C-alpha positions as a printed Julia matrix, in Angstrom:
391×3 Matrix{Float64}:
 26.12  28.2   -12.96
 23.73  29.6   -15.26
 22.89  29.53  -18.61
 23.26  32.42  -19.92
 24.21  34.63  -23.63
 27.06  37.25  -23.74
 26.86  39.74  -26.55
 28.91  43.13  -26.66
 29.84  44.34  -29.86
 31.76  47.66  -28.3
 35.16  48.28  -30.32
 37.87  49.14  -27.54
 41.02  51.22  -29.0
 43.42  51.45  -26.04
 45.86  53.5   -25.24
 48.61  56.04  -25.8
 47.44  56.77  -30.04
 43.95  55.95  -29.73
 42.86  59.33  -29.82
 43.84  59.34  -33.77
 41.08  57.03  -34.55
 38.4   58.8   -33.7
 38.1   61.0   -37.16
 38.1   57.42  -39.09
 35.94  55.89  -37.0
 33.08  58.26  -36.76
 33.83  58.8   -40.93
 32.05  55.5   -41.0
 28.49  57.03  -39.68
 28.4   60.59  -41.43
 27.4   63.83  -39.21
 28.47  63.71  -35.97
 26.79  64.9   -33.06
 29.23  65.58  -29.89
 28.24  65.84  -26.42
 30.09  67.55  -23.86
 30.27  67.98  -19.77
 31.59  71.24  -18.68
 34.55  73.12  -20.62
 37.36  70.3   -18.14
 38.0   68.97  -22.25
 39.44  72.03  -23.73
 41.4   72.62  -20.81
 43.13  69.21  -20.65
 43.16  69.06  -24.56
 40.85  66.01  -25.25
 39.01  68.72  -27.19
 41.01  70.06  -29.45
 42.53  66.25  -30.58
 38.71  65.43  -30.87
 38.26  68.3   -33.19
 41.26  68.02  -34.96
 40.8   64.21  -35.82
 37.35  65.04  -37.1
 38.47  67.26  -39.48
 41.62  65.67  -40.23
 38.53  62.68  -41.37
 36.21  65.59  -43.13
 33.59  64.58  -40.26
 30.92  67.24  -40.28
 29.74  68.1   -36.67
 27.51  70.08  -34.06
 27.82  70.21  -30.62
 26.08  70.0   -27.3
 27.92  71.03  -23.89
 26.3   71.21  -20.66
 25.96  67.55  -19.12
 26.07  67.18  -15.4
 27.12  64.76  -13.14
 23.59  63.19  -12.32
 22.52  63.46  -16.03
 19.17  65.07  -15.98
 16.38  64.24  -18.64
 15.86  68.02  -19.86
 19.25  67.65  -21.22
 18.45  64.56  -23.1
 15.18  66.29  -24.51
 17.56  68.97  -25.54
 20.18  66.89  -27.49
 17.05  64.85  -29.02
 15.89  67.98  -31.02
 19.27  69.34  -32.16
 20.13  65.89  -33.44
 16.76  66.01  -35.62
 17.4   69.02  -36.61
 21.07  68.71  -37.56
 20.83  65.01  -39.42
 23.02  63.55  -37.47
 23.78  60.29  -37.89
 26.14  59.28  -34.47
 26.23  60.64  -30.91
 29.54  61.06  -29.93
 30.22  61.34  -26.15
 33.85  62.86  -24.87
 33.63  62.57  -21.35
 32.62  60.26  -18.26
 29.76  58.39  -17.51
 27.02  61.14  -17.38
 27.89  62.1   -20.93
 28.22  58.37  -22.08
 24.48  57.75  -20.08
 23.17  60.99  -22.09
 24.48  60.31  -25.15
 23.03  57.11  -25.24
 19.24  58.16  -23.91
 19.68  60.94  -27.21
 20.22  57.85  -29.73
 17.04  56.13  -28.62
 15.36  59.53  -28.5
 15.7   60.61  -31.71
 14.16  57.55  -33.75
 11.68  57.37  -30.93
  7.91  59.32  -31.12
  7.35  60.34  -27.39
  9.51  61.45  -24.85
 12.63  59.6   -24.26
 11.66  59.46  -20.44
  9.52  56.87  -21.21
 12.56  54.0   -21.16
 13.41  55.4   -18.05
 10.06  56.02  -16.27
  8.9   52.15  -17.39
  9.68  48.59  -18.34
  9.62  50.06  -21.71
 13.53  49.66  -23.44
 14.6   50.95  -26.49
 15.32  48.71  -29.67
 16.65  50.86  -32.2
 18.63  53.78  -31.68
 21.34  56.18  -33.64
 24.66  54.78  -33.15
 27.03  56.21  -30.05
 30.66  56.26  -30.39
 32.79  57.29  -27.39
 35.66  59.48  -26.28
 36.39  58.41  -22.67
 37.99  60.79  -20.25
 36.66  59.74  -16.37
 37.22  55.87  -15.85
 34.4   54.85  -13.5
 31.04  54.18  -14.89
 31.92  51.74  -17.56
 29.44  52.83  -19.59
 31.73  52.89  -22.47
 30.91  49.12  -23.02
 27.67  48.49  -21.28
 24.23  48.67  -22.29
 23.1   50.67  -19.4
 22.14  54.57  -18.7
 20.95  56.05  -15.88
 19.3   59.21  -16.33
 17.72  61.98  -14.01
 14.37  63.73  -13.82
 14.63  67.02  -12.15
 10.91  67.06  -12.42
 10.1   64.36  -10.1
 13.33  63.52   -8.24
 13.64  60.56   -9.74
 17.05  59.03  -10.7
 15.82  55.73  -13.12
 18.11  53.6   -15.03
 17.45  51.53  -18.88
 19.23  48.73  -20.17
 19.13  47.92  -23.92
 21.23  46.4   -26.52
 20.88  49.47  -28.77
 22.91  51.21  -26.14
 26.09  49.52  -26.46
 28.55  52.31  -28.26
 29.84  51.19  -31.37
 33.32  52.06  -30.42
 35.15  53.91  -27.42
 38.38  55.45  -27.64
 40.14  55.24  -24.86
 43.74  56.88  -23.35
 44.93  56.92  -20.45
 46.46  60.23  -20.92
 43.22  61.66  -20.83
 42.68  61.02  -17.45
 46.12  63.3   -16.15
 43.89  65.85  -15.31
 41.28  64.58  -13.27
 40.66  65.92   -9.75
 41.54  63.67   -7.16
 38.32  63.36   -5.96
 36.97  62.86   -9.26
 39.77  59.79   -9.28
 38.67  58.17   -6.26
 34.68  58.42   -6.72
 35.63  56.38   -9.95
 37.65  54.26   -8.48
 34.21  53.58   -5.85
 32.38  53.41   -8.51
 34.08  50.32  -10.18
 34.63  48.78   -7.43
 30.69  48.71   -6.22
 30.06  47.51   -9.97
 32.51  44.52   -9.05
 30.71  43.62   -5.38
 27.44  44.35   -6.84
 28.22  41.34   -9.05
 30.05  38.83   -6.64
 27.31  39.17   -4.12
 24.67  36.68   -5.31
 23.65  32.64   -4.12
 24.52  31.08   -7.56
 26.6   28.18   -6.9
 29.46  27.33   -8.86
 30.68  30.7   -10.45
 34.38  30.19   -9.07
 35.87  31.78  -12.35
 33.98  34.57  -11.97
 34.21  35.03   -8.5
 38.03  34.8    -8.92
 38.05  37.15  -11.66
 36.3   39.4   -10.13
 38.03  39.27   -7.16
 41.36  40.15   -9.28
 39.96  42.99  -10.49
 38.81  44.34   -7.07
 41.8   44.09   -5.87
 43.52  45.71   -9.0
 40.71  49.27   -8.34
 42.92  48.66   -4.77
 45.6   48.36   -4.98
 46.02  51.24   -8.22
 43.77  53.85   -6.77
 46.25  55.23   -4.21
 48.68  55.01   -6.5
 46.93  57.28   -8.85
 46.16  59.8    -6.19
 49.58  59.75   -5.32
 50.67  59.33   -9.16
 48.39  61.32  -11.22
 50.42  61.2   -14.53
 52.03  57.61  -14.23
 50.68  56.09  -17.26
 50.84  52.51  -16.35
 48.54  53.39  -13.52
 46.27  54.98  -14.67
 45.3   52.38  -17.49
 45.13  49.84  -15.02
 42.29  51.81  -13.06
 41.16  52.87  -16.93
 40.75  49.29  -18.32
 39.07  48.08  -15.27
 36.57  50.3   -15.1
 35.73  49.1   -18.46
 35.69  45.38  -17.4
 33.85  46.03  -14.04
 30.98  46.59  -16.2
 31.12  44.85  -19.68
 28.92  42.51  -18.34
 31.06  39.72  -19.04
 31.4   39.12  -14.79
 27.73  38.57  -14.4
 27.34  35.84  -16.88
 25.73  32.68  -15.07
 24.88  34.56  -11.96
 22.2   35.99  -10.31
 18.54  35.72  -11.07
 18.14  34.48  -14.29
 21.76  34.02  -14.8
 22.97  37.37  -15.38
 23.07  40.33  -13.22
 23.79  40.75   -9.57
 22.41  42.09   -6.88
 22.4   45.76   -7.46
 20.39  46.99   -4.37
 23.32  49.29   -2.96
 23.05  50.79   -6.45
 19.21  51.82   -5.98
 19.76  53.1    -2.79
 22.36  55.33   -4.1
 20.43  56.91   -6.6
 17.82  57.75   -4.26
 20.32  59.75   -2.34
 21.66  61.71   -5.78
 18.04  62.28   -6.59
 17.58  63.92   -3.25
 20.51  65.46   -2.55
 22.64  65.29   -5.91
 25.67  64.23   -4.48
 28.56  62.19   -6.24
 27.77  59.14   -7.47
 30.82  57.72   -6.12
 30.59  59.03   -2.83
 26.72  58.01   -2.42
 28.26  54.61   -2.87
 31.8   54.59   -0.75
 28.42  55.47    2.06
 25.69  52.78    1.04
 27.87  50.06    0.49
 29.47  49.16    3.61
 26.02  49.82    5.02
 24.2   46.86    2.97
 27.15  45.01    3.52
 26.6   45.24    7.55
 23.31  44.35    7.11
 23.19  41.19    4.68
 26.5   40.15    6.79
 23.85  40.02    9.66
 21.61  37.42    7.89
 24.25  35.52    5.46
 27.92  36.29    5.92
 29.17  33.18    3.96
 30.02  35.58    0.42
 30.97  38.96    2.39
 33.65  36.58    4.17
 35.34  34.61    1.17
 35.34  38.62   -0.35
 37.29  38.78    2.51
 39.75  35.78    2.93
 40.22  35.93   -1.18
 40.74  39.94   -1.84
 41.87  41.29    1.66
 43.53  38.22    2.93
 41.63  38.12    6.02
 42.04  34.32    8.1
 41.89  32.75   10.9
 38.02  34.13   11.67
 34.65  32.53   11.19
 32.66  34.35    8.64
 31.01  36.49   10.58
 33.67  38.31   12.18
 35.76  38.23    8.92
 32.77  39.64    7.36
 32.87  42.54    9.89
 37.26  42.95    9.47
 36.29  42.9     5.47
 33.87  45.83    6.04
 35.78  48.02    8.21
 39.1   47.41    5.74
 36.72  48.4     2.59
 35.59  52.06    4.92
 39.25  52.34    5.46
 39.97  52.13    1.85
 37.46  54.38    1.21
 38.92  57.28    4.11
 42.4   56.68    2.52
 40.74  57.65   -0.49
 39.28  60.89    1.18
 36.0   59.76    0.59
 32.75  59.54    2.83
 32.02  56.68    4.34
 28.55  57.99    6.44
 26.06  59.97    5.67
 26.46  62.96    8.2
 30.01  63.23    6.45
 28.04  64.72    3.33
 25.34  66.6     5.68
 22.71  64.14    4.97
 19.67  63.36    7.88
 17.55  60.79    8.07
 14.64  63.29    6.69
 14.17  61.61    3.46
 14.82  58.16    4.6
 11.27  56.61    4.22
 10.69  57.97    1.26
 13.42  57.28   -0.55
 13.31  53.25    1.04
  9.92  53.31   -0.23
 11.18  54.76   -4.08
 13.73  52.48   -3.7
 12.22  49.19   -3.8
  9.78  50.68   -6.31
 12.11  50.9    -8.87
 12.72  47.26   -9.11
  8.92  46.8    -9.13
  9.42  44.9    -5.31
 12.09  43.07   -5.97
 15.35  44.76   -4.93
 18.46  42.47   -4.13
 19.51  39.44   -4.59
 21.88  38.06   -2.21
 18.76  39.09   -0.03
 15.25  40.68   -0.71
 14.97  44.19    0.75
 12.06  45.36    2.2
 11.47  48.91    2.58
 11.55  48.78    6.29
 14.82  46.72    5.32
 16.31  49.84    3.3
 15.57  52.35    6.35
 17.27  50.12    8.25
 20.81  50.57    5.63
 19.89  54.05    5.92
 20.34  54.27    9.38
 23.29  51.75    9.31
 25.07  54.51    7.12
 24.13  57.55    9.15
């Protein structure tokens, strides 16, 4: 293991009254400056308790609506200049992950002289930035209680992430309840989603992470086991904040703590090649990575199958194999949890070619300035080859 710091200073209020905090807790900051997705909040009422709470608190407010899945950059810009020219003093996201990711890019923007695409478009990270409080209504991302965005540029078809400190929201509310409503393929690309955010942290050399790996492995197994049941269960309560407060975990970055390069982080590749795909072809986040991920798991298995098969034995209960052909068993059971879940698991399912391939291999290992994986290196005739592997 690792040395290593952990630092998140993210206040979680959980569960069935949290939603009545949220006028106290943005009182703290003084004008409030919400983002939105689409209108999904009014309809399913997170709206009108958000309101209500804010006035119930005499919070003054403005508002911004419009974020997309894919968060794109223009957007940002956008929410940048109406929170100068409001005074706002927090960014308030109610929604999922691409208004969290937003939110956050605004509260480094505004402080900031240039153009927030600069974190994104360069080693460059933001270190101060208006606070960000949020409202959480998708559980997948986990960027709730992470210091990470990922952020779009229609402009160049690029799809970059940041990671600062000054990201991490000062609070997130979070209820279950909330979630009701969600589509069920909106439920199960979350449910990919924190469950890629798990593997992408198990699979890495460090020795001697056994609490980790076995906490990790509980957790995978919880997005498992629970996302069915949701799909099955939409309103069951107990359910849903299981899948709710795991999302959260999957990507607190307490499971990467005295792993990976550096000792914290993972491996993250499958992630990379993802975004490539919604730069290209905007699909689901989720999806992109219920397709990639089986993909880079066949081929690392190839070269190293020792971690892909104790995923196996440990959260699948595979035995009885050697590790290569448990490996394989552990990769076809993860693409039939993914079909049960009615997502895609190759990339002609979505009406994707192989077109793009090179150049989004070659973008790919460009964003990690030539160093993309961990558990092991990618080239870029190494990422063509996953992108065949998923076809």
């Amino acid at each position: 293991m690792h040395d290593f710091v952990y630092h998140n200073t993210t206040k979680i209020i959980f569960g069935k009254s949290s939603m009545d905090n949220i006028g106290r807790e943005a009182a703290l900051y003084g004008k409030v400056m919400l983002v939105f997705g689409g209108g999904s909040v009014r309809e399913n009422g997170v709206y009108d308790k958000t309101i209500a709470s804010l006035k119930e608190s005499g919070v003054e407010y403005c508002q911004l609506w419009g974020v997309k899945p894919n968060p794109r950059i223009s957007k940002v810009r956008e929410g940048v200049e109406m929170a100068r020219n409001e005074g706002v003093s927090l960014i308030l996201a109610v929604g999922g992950g691409s208004v969290i990711d937003t939110a956050k890019a605004i509260a480094a923007g505004v402080p900031y002289d240039g153009d927030p695409w600069d974190f994104y478009g360069s080693a460059k990270a933001p270190e101060i930035a208006l606070p960000v409080g949020v409202v959480l209504t998708i559980p997948a991302a986990g960027s709730e209680c992470s210091m990470s965005s990922v952020i779009s540029n229609e402009e160049t078809g690029e799809k970059l992430g940041c990671t600062a400190e000054c990201f991490l929201p000062r609070f997130a509310v979070m209820d279950p309840e909330n979630t009701y409503t969600l589509p069920a393929y909106q439920t199960a690309c979350g449910a990919a989603d924190m469950l890629a955010h798990l593997m992408e942290r198990y699979f890495v050399k460090t020795e001697c992470c056994d609490l980790t790996d076995r906490l990790i492995e509980g957790a995978a197994q919880t997005v498992i086991e629970f996302a069915p049941k949701a799909l099955a269960d939409p309103e069951n309560y107990d359910v849903r904040a299981e899948l709710m407060w795991t999302g959260c975990i999957a990507h607190c970055d307490i499971l990467d703590r005295g792993r990976g390069e550096n000792g914290r982080g993972g491996d993250w590749a499958s992630h990379q090649l993802e975004h490539q795909l919604s730069a290209f072809y905007d699909i689901a986040h989720g999806a992109g990575l219920a397709v990639i991920f089986p993909a880079w798991l066949k081929f690392v298995s190839a070269k190293d199958p020792s971690k892909p098969a104790q995923f196996g034995r440990r959260v699948f209960g595979i035995s009885g194999l050697s590790d290569g052909d448990t490996a394989q068993k552990m990769i076809a059971s993860l693409e039939d949890l993914f079909r049960s879940l009615s997502l895609p698991v190759r990339l002609s399912e979505i009406g994707i070619g192989r077109d793009n391939f090179e150049e989004m291999a070659k973008r790919a290992v460009e964003s990690k300035r030539g160093k993309l994986g961990s558990y092991v290196r990618l080239t870029p005739e190494d990422v063509r080859e996953i992108y065949t592997l998923a076809e």
